[in-house]
XYZ file of C-alpha atoms in Angstrom:
721
model
C -24.323 -27.335 47.171
C -21.279 -26.790 45.004
C -22.210 -27.067 41.343
C -20.300 -27.331 38.103
C -18.473 -24.110 37.333
C -18.117 -23.185 40.991
C -14.941 -23.346 43.015
C -14.158 -24.071 46.628
C -11.317 -21.985 48.051
C -9.680 -23.024 51.302
C -8.456 -19.995 53.254
C -7.156 -20.349 56.810
C -9.027 -23.584 57.360
C -12.367 -22.374 55.983
C -13.929 -23.324 52.665
C -15.811 -20.701 50.688
C -17.779 -21.229 47.489
C -17.388 -18.736 44.630
C -19.895 -18.569 41.829
C -17.526 -18.231 38.896
C -14.052 -17.292 37.762
C -14.849 -13.602 37.537
C -15.671 -13.493 41.215
C -12.315 -15.095 41.998
C -10.422 -12.695 39.745
C -12.040 -9.748 41.529
C -10.468 -11.059 44.722
C -7.003 -11.087 43.109
C -6.995 -14.875 42.895
C -5.277 -15.980 39.720
C -7.635 -18.655 38.468
C -8.994 -18.694 34.928
C -11.409 -20.586 32.781
C -11.211 -19.175 29.261
C -12.405 -20.935 26.125
C -10.812 -24.402 26.280
C -8.387 -23.643 29.098
C -8.451 -26.194 31.900
C -9.084 -25.524 35.560
C -6.019 -24.561 37.531
C -4.943 -26.764 40.404
C -1.962 -25.376 42.289
C -1.673 -28.632 44.205
C -4.721 -30.775 44.806
C -4.092 -32.054 48.300
C -5.792 -32.376 51.650
C -2.494 -32.424 53.488
C 0.323 -29.930 53.715
C 2.574 -30.833 50.751
C 5.629 -29.524 52.568
C 5.034 -31.961 55.416
C 4.702 -34.826 52.936
C 7.794 -33.671 51.122
C 9.754 -33.527 54.363
C 8.809 -37.148 55.029
C 10.030 -38.233 51.603
C 13.316 -36.402 52.199
C 13.835 -37.938 55.662
C 16.720 -40.430 55.529
C 15.097 -42.496 58.275
C 11.829 -42.806 56.350
C 11.533 -45.667 53.841
C 8.046 -44.904 52.509
C 5.045 -42.618 53.057
C 1.329 -43.421 53.156
C -1.711 -41.216 53.699
C -5.047 -42.429 55.045
C -8.488 -40.965 55.580
C -10.229 -41.970 58.819
C -14.001 -41.562 58.970
C -15.146 -41.435 62.578
C -18.844 -42.228 62.301
C -19.476 -42.951 65.975
C -19.448 -45.988 68.229
C -18.033 -47.020 71.580
C -14.434 -46.299 70.575
C -14.934 -42.540 71.013
C -17.487 -42.529 73.837
C -17.259 -41.123 77.365
C -19.371 -41.921 80.437
C -22.206 -39.381 80.607
C -24.676 -39.663 83.493
C -23.687 -43.248 84.107
C -23.871 -44.482 80.479
C -21.556 -44.348 77.512
C -22.387 -41.641 74.988
C -20.716 -39.994 71.979
C -19.168 -36.623 72.763
C -18.505 -34.437 69.679
C -14.876 -33.402 69.017
C -13.572 -35.370 72.002
C -12.023 -38.201 69.995
C -9.860 -35.983 67.771
C -8.780 -33.736 70.630
C -7.745 -36.729 72.726
C -5.695 -38.275 69.903
C -3.476 -35.186 69.913
C -2.271 -36.128 73.399
C -1.646 -39.808 72.652
C 1.973 -40.283 71.483
C 1.195 -43.640 69.884
C -1.246 -41.957 67.508
C 0.431 -38.557 67.134
C 4.190 -38.213 66.758
C 4.866 -35.090 68.808
C 8.409 -34.734 67.467
C 7.173 -34.761 63.901
C 4.776 -31.915 64.649
C 7.828 -29.651 64.614
C 8.137 -30.208 60.873
C 5.068 -28.046 60.424
C 7.018 -25.102 61.831
C 9.026 -24.820 58.634
C 11.045 -21.737 57.763
C 10.584 -21.983 54.013
C 8.070 -20.450 51.641
C 4.474 -21.675 51.693
C 2.403 -22.120 48.579
C -0.747 -20.077 48.265
C -4.087 -21.297 49.504
C -5.197 -24.571 48.005
C -7.942 -24.546 45.416
C -10.414 -27.383 45.085
C -12.320 -27.494 41.766
C -15.552 -29.436 41.755
C -15.684 -32.456 39.454
C -18.082 -32.578 36.549
C -21.273 -34.468 37.247
C -20.183 -35.910 40.596
C -20.823 -32.976 42.876
C -22.254 -34.997 45.759
C -19.770 -37.832 45.536
C -16.621 -35.858 44.830
C -16.931 -33.067 47.370
C -19.914 -33.708 49.632
C -21.228 -30.630 51.375
C -21.259 -32.400 54.760
C -17.593 -33.461 54.577
C -15.231 -30.716 53.466
C -11.419 -30.813 53.739
C -11.539 -28.090 56.389
C -13.010 -30.702 58.753
C -9.918 -32.910 58.521
C -7.391 -33.086 61.350
C -4.147 -34.708 60.232
C -1.833 -36.780 62.407
C 1.431 -38.617 61.809
C 2.138 -41.991 63.378
C 5.658 -42.553 64.690
C 7.871 -44.361 62.182
C 6.819 -47.991 61.908
C 9.128 -50.965 62.318
C 9.860 -50.908 58.582
C 10.491 -47.122 58.774
C 7.259 -46.131 57.063
C 5.627 -42.783 57.847
C 1.839 -43.057 57.949
C -0.210 -39.853 57.884
C -3.913 -40.042 58.616
C -6.589 -37.368 58.414
C -9.587 -37.781 60.723
C -13.008 -36.557 59.630
C -15.610 -36.704 62.388
C -19.249 -37.108 61.403
C -21.820 -34.694 62.733
C -23.910 -35.932 64.316
C -22.083 -39.044 65.466
C -24.179 -42.147 64.826
C -24.734 -45.010 67.235
C -24.415 -48.165 65.153
C -27.864 -49.342 66.239
C -29.216 -46.304 64.384
C -27.332 -47.095 61.152
C -29.481 -47.182 58.016
C -28.932 -47.605 54.296
C -28.670 -43.823 54.080
C -25.638 -43.968 56.366
C -24.056 -46.663 54.178
C -24.545 -44.424 51.168
C -23.064 -41.439 53.001
C -19.951 -43.403 54.008
C -19.577 -44.834 50.503
C -19.911 -41.408 48.883
C -17.392 -39.868 51.243
C -14.813 -42.500 50.356
C -15.700 -42.112 46.682
C -15.181 -38.364 46.976
C -11.644 -38.644 48.296
C -10.658 -41.990 46.798
C -7.990 -40.578 44.491
C -6.254 -38.581 47.215
C -5.533 -41.186 49.899
C -3.818 -44.567 49.914
C -6.402 -46.199 52.129
C -9.369 -45.670 54.417
C -10.305 -46.578 57.994
C -13.887 -46.382 59.237
C -14.495 -46.156 62.999
C -17.896 -47.719 63.603
C -20.035 -49.078 66.410
C -19.973 -52.853 66.750
C -23.698 -53.681 66.745
C -24.213 -53.272 62.981
C -20.590 -53.171 61.863
C -20.916 -56.522 60.047
C -23.872 -55.189 58.022
C -22.009 -52.003 57.054
C -18.870 -53.943 56.107
C -20.851 -56.319 53.894
C -22.834 -53.485 52.294
C -19.722 -51.471 51.462
C -18.106 -54.599 49.987
C -20.810 -54.660 47.336
C -21.249 -50.906 46.905
C -17.548 -50.397 46.097
C -17.036 -51.630 42.542
C -13.504 -52.278 41.215
C -12.026 -51.421 44.608
C -8.242 -51.167 44.515
C -7.422 -49.696 47.928
C -7.869 -50.933 51.507
C -11.021 -49.975 53.384
C -10.897 -51.222 56.987
C -13.709 -51.001 59.529
C -12.935 -51.220 63.209
C -14.272 -50.173 66.580
C -14.030 -51.361 70.157
C -15.861 -52.855 73.084
C -14.486 -50.193 75.440
C -13.717 -46.520 74.689
C -10.158 -45.894 73.520
C -9.631 -43.465 76.416
C -10.065 -46.158 79.053
C -7.015 -47.798 80.582
C -7.561 -51.349 79.289
C -9.473 -50.572 76.107
C -9.285 -52.798 73.055
C -9.810 -49.676 70.935
C -6.130 -48.814 71.174
C -4.960 -52.007 69.423
C -7.874 -52.145 66.984
C -7.390 -48.591 65.717
C -3.601 -48.814 65.567
C -3.724 -52.182 63.804
C -6.160 -50.853 61.219
C -3.900 -47.858 60.540
C -0.769 -49.990 60.233
C -2.382 -52.448 57.825
C -4.179 -49.839 55.692
C -1.020 -47.746 55.404
C 1.471 -50.595 55.343
C 3.521 -52.221 52.633
C 0.918 -54.922 51.909
C -2.429 -53.096 51.631
C -5.317 -55.449 50.930
C -7.698 -53.996 48.310
C -10.887 -55.173 49.986
C -13.408 -53.971 52.517
C -12.206 -55.672 55.694
C -12.801 -55.677 59.446
C -9.900 -55.500 61.887
C -10.704 -56.639 65.393
C -8.716 -58.332 68.168
C -5.585 -58.846 66.053
C -7.425 -60.386 63.082
C -8.192 -58.894 59.684
C -11.341 -60.457 58.234
C -13.045 -60.041 54.873
C -15.887 -57.589 55.395
C -18.465 -59.771 53.663
C -17.593 -62.752 55.871
C -17.799 -61.390 59.424
C -20.427 -61.803 62.104
C -20.560 -60.335 65.586
C -19.979 -63.250 67.939
C -19.797 -61.611 71.375
C -21.411 -58.646 73.070
C -18.826 -58.298 75.833
C -15.589 -60.052 74.825
C -12.746 -58.366 72.968
C -12.868 -61.037 70.259
C -16.213 -59.605 69.222
C -16.071 -60.607 65.553
C -15.379 -63.836 63.749
C -15.327 -65.191 60.232
C -16.722 -68.689 60.722
C -16.440 -69.871 57.126
C -13.314 -68.117 55.889
C -9.850 -67.656 57.440
C -8.382 -64.296 58.402
C -6.579 -62.353 55.676
C -3.957 -61.209 58.199
C -3.096 -61.926 61.810
C -1.210 -59.658 64.198
C 1.265 -61.167 66.644
C 4.849 -60.120 67.163
C 4.682 -59.548 63.397
C 1.769 -58.906 61.048
C 1.352 -62.061 58.951
C -0.489 -61.669 55.650
C -2.024 -64.405 53.522
C -2.086 -62.880 50.013
C -3.370 -66.081 48.401
C -6.636 -65.537 50.299
C -7.183 -61.994 49.023
C -10.137 -61.703 46.663
C -8.933 -60.686 43.230
C -11.507 -59.950 40.536
C -11.052 -61.739 37.195
C -9.904 -58.479 35.611
C -9.216 -54.889 36.613
C -10.207 -53.012 33.486
C -12.448 -50.299 34.881
C -11.911 -47.524 37.423
C -13.299 -47.546 40.936
C -16.928 -46.518 41.305
C -19.577 -46.351 44.027
C -22.988 -47.925 43.544
C -25.489 -46.149 45.782
C -28.788 -47.454 44.416
C -29.876 -49.915 47.100
C -33.212 -51.697 47.332
C -35.003 -51.317 50.658
C -37.707 -53.934 50.045
C -35.821 -56.852 51.589
C -36.394 -58.904 54.743
C -35.014 -61.736 56.872
C -37.322 -64.685 57.551
C -36.426 -67.258 60.229
C -37.759 -70.780 60.098
C -38.954 -72.147 63.445
C -41.147 -75.083 64.460
C -44.832 -74.568 63.712
C -44.262 -71.281 61.898
C -47.637 -70.112 60.595
C -48.562 -69.779 56.948
C -49.772 -66.241 57.600
C -46.411 -65.268 59.082
C -44.496 -66.509 56.029
C -47.040 -65.051 53.597
C -46.664 -61.601 55.196
C -42.920 -61.668 54.621
C -43.303 -62.672 50.969
C -46.122 -60.237 50.125
C -45.543 -57.036 48.099
C -43.680 -54.760 48.234
C -41.058 -57.343 49.291
C -38.598 -58.053 46.480
C -35.990 -60.126 48.286
C -35.920 -62.408 51.328
C -33.116 -64.051 53.256
C -34.592 -67.370 54.377
C -32.746 -68.682 57.457
C -33.276 -72.424 57.552
C -32.261 -75.340 59.749
C -28.880 -77.071 59.507
C -27.673 -77.538 55.931
C -30.586 -75.573 54.507
C -33.614 -77.610 55.510
C -37.294 -76.762 55.923
C -40.156 -79.055 56.896
C -40.810 -80.917 53.641
C -44.210 -81.955 54.917
C -45.398 -78.325 54.989
C -46.786 -78.149 51.472
C -48.394 -74.801 52.331
C -44.996 -73.208 52.945
C -43.425 -74.757 49.857
C -46.251 -73.415 47.729
C -45.720 -69.921 49.168
C -42.015 -70.083 48.290
C -42.779 -71.361 44.782
C -45.391 -68.741 43.975
C -43.216 -65.921 45.347
C -40.267 -67.063 43.231
C -42.456 -67.275 40.131
C -43.587 -63.664 40.534
C -39.975 -62.471 40.835
C -39.254 -62.403 44.563
C -35.634 -63.420 45.145
C -35.290 -65.842 48.054
C -31.820 -66.848 49.217
C -31.409 -69.837 51.535
C -28.869 -69.480 54.385
C -28.276 -71.609 57.446
C -29.143 -70.595 60.995
C -25.941 -72.298 62.153
C -22.911 -70.286 63.206
C -20.574 -72.296 60.981
C -21.158 -74.247 57.771
C -23.485 -73.636 54.871
C -26.420 -74.737 52.785
C -26.043 -78.071 51.011
C -28.844 -79.977 49.334
C -27.781 -83.266 50.953
C -31.190 -83.956 52.503
C -34.511 -84.136 50.748
C -35.821 -81.458 53.113
C -33.274 -79.055 51.649
C -33.527 -80.119 48.021
C -37.219 -79.232 47.902
C -36.360 -75.537 48.275
C -34.246 -75.642 45.109
C -37.252 -77.080 43.284
C -39.303 -74.118 44.548
C -36.911 -71.603 43.003
C -35.097 -70.715 46.227
C -31.451 -69.774 45.609
C -28.882 -71.683 47.704
C -26.690 -69.326 49.739
C -23.987 -71.911 50.492
C -21.838 -70.535 53.349
C -22.779 -66.865 53.066
C -23.583 -65.014 56.293
C -27.003 -63.540 56.953
C -25.512 -60.024 56.934
C -23.855 -60.551 53.575
C -26.926 -62.228 52.083
C -29.159 -59.308 53.067
C -26.822 -56.615 51.757
C -26.128 -58.613 48.596
C -29.854 -58.646 47.937
C -30.104 -54.871 48.422
C -27.197 -54.399 46.008
C -28.353 -56.827 43.310
C -31.956 -55.612 43.386
C -30.713 -52.021 43.141
C -28.697 -52.608 39.960
C -30.745 -50.998 37.205
C -28.658 -52.576 34.450
C -29.358 -56.018 35.966
C -33.077 -55.550 36.505
C -34.221 -58.783 34.852
C -34.802 -61.621 37.311
C -32.592 -64.123 35.465
C -29.573 -61.810 35.734
C -30.299 -61.079 39.375
C -30.557 -64.790 40.193
C -27.283 -65.376 38.386
C -25.545 -62.670 40.436
C -26.883 -64.125 43.673
C -25.661 -67.579 42.662
C -22.022 -66.596 42.309
C -19.364 -64.917 44.397
C -19.184 -61.169 43.701
C -16.742 -60.063 46.422
C -15.537 -63.343 47.904
C -18.584 -63.442 50.181
C -19.428 -67.076 49.461
C -17.620 -70.336 48.726
C -18.992 -72.118 45.675
C -17.691 -75.363 44.200
C -13.954 -75.871 43.797
C -13.057 -72.570 45.494
C -13.557 -74.394 48.807
C -9.832 -75.167 48.837
C -9.106 -71.920 50.598
C -5.818 -72.434 52.346
C -4.117 -74.689 49.852
C -1.509 -73.424 47.470
C -2.433 -73.818 43.829
C 0.541 -76.166 43.584
C 0.773 -78.976 41.088
C 3.979 -80.989 41.262
C 2.651 -84.099 39.564
C 2.679 -82.868 35.997
C 5.373 -80.238 35.318
C 7.200 -80.901 32.068
C 10.116 -78.571 32.581
C 12.687 -78.035 35.314
C 11.782 -74.347 35.327
C 8.184 -75.100 36.224
C 9.280 -77.555 38.911
C 11.494 -74.891 40.456
C 8.730 -72.298 40.386
C 6.211 -74.725 41.894
C 8.613 -75.747 44.632
C 9.449 -72.146 45.501
C 5.772 -71.178 45.474
C 5.007 -74.077 47.803
C 7.745 -73.068 50.255
C 6.691 -69.397 49.943
C 3.087 -70.229 50.850
C 4.016 -72.606 53.655
C 6.388 -70.019 55.129
C 3.572 -67.482 55.297
C 1.094 -69.867 56.895
C 3.528 -71.191 59.493
C 5.434 -67.930 60.025
C 8.651 -69.708 59.026
C 11.889 -67.768 58.924
C 14.310 -70.469 57.813
C 16.962 -69.898 55.178
C 14.925 -71.962 52.733
C 11.849 -69.804 53.303
C 13.847 -66.586 52.989
C 15.406 -67.718 49.706
C 12.032 -68.908 48.415
C 10.532 -65.463 49.050
C 13.453 -63.742 47.365
C 13.593 -66.014 44.342
C 9.876 -66.261 43.573
C 9.633 -62.452 43.782
C 12.722 -62.037 41.583
C 11.359 -64.485 39.013
C 8.014 -62.675 38.886
C 9.542 -59.187 38.631
C 12.018 -60.304 35.980
C 9.242 -61.949 33.983
C 7.216 -58.731 34.107
C 10.236 -56.614 33.146
C 11.056 -58.881 30.189
C 7.448 -59.350 29.012
C 7.671 -63.111 29.687
C 3.976 -63.995 29.766
C 4.621 -67.748 29.932
C 6.688 -67.329 33.108
C 4.012 -65.080 34.639
C 1.385 -67.719 33.876
C 3.483 -70.414 35.562
C 4.015 -68.302 38.687
C 0.332 -67.366 38.878
C -0.673 -71.017 38.508
C 1.749 -72.110 41.228
C 1.311 -69.241 43.684
C -2.246 -68.136 42.988
C -1.461 -64.433 42.544
C 1.111 -62.029 41.103
C 0.926 -59.222 43.670
C 4.647 -59.367 44.483
C 7.108 -56.527 45.114
C 10.899 -56.360 45.277
C 12.988 -54.799 48.055
C 12.394 -51.318 46.579
C 8.630 -51.755 46.728
C 8.280 -52.113 42.959
C 5.520 -54.571 42.100
C 5.324 -56.734 39.013
C 3.072 -54.061 37.504
C 5.671 -51.358 38.238
C 8.253 -53.447 36.376
C 6.088 -54.091 33.332
C 5.011 -50.439 33.148
C 8.571 -49.125 33.580
C 9.725 -51.224 30.621
C 6.731 -50.250 28.498
C 5.372 -53.793 28.072
C 1.715 -53.407 27.197
C 1.134 -57.169 26.933
C 2.547 -57.852 30.404
C 0.622 -54.911 31.917
C -2.615 -56.176 30.427
C -1.920 -59.706 31.724
C -1.174 -58.447 35.243
C -4.299 -56.290 35.321
C -6.388 -59.272 34.233
C -4.968 -61.220 37.152
C -5.827 -58.642 39.787
C -2.512 -56.829 40.361
C -3.232 -53.448 41.914
C -2.623 -50.188 40.066
C -2.445 -48.351 43.418
C 0.650 -50.004 44.905
C 3.449 -47.510 45.599
C 7.173 -48.136 45.678
C 9.474 -46.757 48.380
C 9.537 -43.369 46.606
C 5.752 -43.118 46.529
C 5.525 -43.835 42.794
C 2.695 -45.873 41.282
C 2.816 -48.020 38.114
C 1.319 -45.029 36.275
C 4.269 -42.854 37.347
C 6.649 -45.522 36.059
C 4.749 -45.855 32.783
C 4.977 -42.123 32.068
C 8.637 -41.911 33.072
C 9.577 -44.976 31.034
C 11.883 -44.497 28.017
C 9.298 -46.613 26.177
C 6.311 -44.607 27.403
C 3.307 -44.803 25.109
C -0.157 -43.337 24.877
C -1.689 -46.833 24.734
C 0.059 -47.982 27.923
C -0.988 -44.922 29.914
C -4.567 -45.226 28.664
C -4.630 -48.899 29.683
C -3.635 -48.034 33.250
C -6.012 -45.066 33.456
C -8.968 -47.172 32.341
C -8.023 -49.653 35.092
C -8.387 -46.868 37.663
C -4.763 -45.696 37.979
C -4.304 -42.116 39.178
C -1.354 -39.866 39.836
C -0.793 -38.854 43.436
C -1.011 -35.061 43.444
C -0.687 -34.759 47.203
C 3.037 -34.012 47.280
C 5.702 -32.514 45.012
C 7.058 -35.568 43.207
C 4.655 -35.255 40.249
C 5.180 -31.486 39.758
C 8.940 -32.096 39.946
C 8.710 -34.755 37.237
C 6.470 -32.527 35.106
C 8.861 -29.608 35.424
C 11.811 -31.857 34.592
C 10.036 -32.821 31.364
C 9.323 -29.147 30.629
C 12.969 -28.300 31.292
C 14.035 -30.988 28.818
C 11.513 -29.884 26.202
C 9.878 -33.334 26.361
C 6.436 -32.588 24.924
C 5.497 -36.266 24.658
C 5.936 -36.789 28.390
C 4.085 -33.559 29.188
C 1.219 -34.740 27.023
C 1.107 -38.026 28.956
C 1.055 -36.196 32.299
C -1.779 -34.024 31.007
C -3.661 -37.141 29.943
C -3.130 -38.642 33.403
C -4.874 -35.744 35.117
C -2.227 -33.057 35.658
C -3.197 -29.560 34.625
C 0.554 -28.867 34.175
C -0.022 -25.813 36.371
C 0.755 -27.568 39.666
C 3.577 -25.923 41.600
C 6.720 -27.704 42.650
C 8.304 -26.990 46.053
C 9.857 -23.813 44.606
C 6.478 -22.503 43.513
C 7.040 -22.912 39.762
C 4.965 -24.731 37.170
C 5.850 -26.233 33.796
C 5.433 -23.056 31.755
C 7.907 -21.139 33.919
C 10.494 -23.920 33.610
C 9.976 -24.200 29.845
C 10.494 -20.438 29.478
C 13.623 -20.486 31.646
C 15.094 -23.181 29.391
C 14.008 -21.332 26.214
C 11.921 -24.186 24.794
C 9.689 -22.279 22.387
C 7.748 -25.308 21.084
C 7.168 -26.572 24.601
C 5.729 -23.190 25.590
C 3.573 -23.257 22.449
C 2.222 -26.687 23.407
C 1.506 -25.587 26.969
C -0.496 -22.474 26.065
C -2.382 -23.988 23.119
C -6.010 -24.905 23.932
C -6.775 -28.452 25.057
C -9.586 -30.006 23.019
C -10.732 -32.365 25.771
C -11.686 -31.830 29.402
C -9.432 -34.327 31.169
C -10.239 -33.470 34.778
C -12.192 -36.672 35.306
C -11.580 -40.280 34.156
C -14.886 -40.348 32.308
C -13.425 -37.660 30.030
C -10.602 -39.841 28.694
C -10.457 -40.177 24.901
C -12.734 -43.062 23.948
C -12.503 -43.246 20.163
C -9.958 -42.629 17.423
C -11.357 -39.153 16.717
C -10.931 -38.088 20.357
C -7.443 -39.565 20.383
C -6.502 -37.645 17.241
C -7.937 -34.409 18.662
C -5.950 -34.857 21.849
C -2.663 -35.680 20.105
C -2.770 -32.493 18.058
C -4.052 -30.230 20.846
C -2.221 -28.320 23.522
C -2.290 -28.456 27.307
C -4.607 -25.511 27.950
C -2.268 -23.768 30.396
C -3.184 -20.136 30.875
C -0.315 -17.846 29.810
C -0.761 -15.667 32.891
C -0.231 -18.507 35.355
C 1.899 -17.184 38.194
C 4.614 -18.595 40.398
C 4.338 -18.487 44.162
C 6.275 -15.215 43.872
C 3.508 -13.804 41.630
C 5.618 -13.621 38.464
C 4.210 -14.816 35.126
C 5.927 -16.707 32.334
C 5.900 -13.479 30.299
C 7.698 -11.676 33.126
C 10.421 -14.319 33.096
C 10.731 -14.274 29.311
C 11.125 -10.482 29.323
C 13.682 -10.689 32.118
C 15.787 -13.089 30.044
C 15.273 -11.278 26.751
C 13.623 -14.235 25.010
C 11.896 -12.178 22.322
C 10.293 -15.068 20.423
C 8.708 -16.451 23.600
C 7.502 -12.972 24.589
C 5.761 -12.614 21.225
C 4.116 -16.036 21.577
C 2.834 -15.368 25.095
C 1.611 -11.874 24.241
C -0.346 -13.260 21.277
C -2.153 -15.787 23.489
C -3.163 -13.433 26.294
C -6.903 -12.644 26.318
C -7.797 -9.128 25.304
C -8.287 -6.833 28.290
């Protein structure tokens, strides 16, 4: 196990663990940890940064996305072995290499570049999250990276496949496997734009529902898929399922939920059930419409996407699940002993599958007494229907009696979601009192259940009867046309103009800090996740113009901090590069889970541009956002070398001065005024002996140029030999 203070060094595809910095220095690896100096990251990436950079520089490429694919097992990668399908290790990845649809053979030539490579990549372990951040069983050396051919909208999607060992048949899936998958995604969450999980179909609905709850404050797409026939077979459904999942996860409209893509439909993960054992339409969402549908085009329904009331905390993984749960089916003449056994200790939660709209035999006083006594001693019982479609409603006396016994109505939740919701709620230590647990089970946590007025799923939140201003009438009309165009796949001039205008209004409102306009658009349309033709979302616009009020409003209404524009820049990039950049704005985005993408050269280029301009404020913001300021650009230089070359003495002084806070993890962000003050007067913690890819130090460059004052500063900061 890699522990705090250790380092993982990737050399020629192999990862080796070194005990401390001294051991690395002995091997001529320039990596230091002295006093308050930060860890060095040359470029924290699981993909070749030159390949990514080449994609960004390609005139034919409009945008770039990177995905992580977890191949856990299932039919999609099986081969016939002795007359039955079985998982064959390493076969899936090797076969993908020979499938042009999944591996652009022409683009492979980019890897044969003539220019200078950076040195081996260094992966520092994160404080306190050893198992989640870099799990021992899933190291970057196991990744095989592919590039899809350019999509219809000229997007380049890279995906890295990590194959589990051993591969798991979905019938063998347990809570431990859910935790493993969740931790793996948590480990690499900051370094990919989305995730695809290849999974067997038998328990896929359970895994999808479980992950929906385990991922808290999720802001990126996580799509599960599989197939009924192996992808290698001539008429397999695996081909379309896998490709569709990749295109949606890496596309221009990523849906920040756990979803299931199967047979051209993208369903919410906490709403699906397996409906067929042998048909290609193996999954359905009986009580909630699809979030996207694939035909000649991929049609998205953004008004259906679950958006939490506020995004004010970073993504996290909850792995504490309760195992003491069960599913109890009602059937005629069920015995008292049978029911009592299900409700007896150590059972803490039960999914009670009842008849029709939630009914049980009201004449069975023995059963009702069992339910009442179990509820009184703290057992959580959630009532769900045995029917394929519909939900629990206390419209009959036989159903109302369960409410009187303390049974919680499950409305239209699926059995799979009810069970996994119980495991999640009962596993929340901070919500260990029964009243809080019952409250959590009675409301929608991830869009898994329809309660009350939210039943109007497919209607636009349009209100034309009461607008008092022409502006509001125009917005409502455009929102109505916009929504109708999406549902009916309309491509009329009116629909096109509605899309353009409503997006322009929203982006302009964000850019001008017009909160009233944003409120009107959100009320009419139901969301504010809109982007202009350059891929800039409303949050990009507000951040770029430094509007803290608008940024806070957009975050509270579920706008994603992870959306990238056509240049691969996030709202956090825009906030730092803004002429009105502020510490408060960057902190607001960071606390909402925003992260810089350190997988290619655009951040090091921006950092070095700030160093070249002597812009200490911007360097400080990049340091706050997670840069060590020692990342190399494509020329193999970091900020200190650029600052020296431009003779910015004070910038060099800031870079080499100790940093008072460890900012390598979001939990280390300044939390109080004292921490903020300490950070604002501290340096960046860059080691003065940091080298370029050509092995020259900042002191070497200062001496070469005859910058005496910088030489004296650097010499005074070097540790004594």
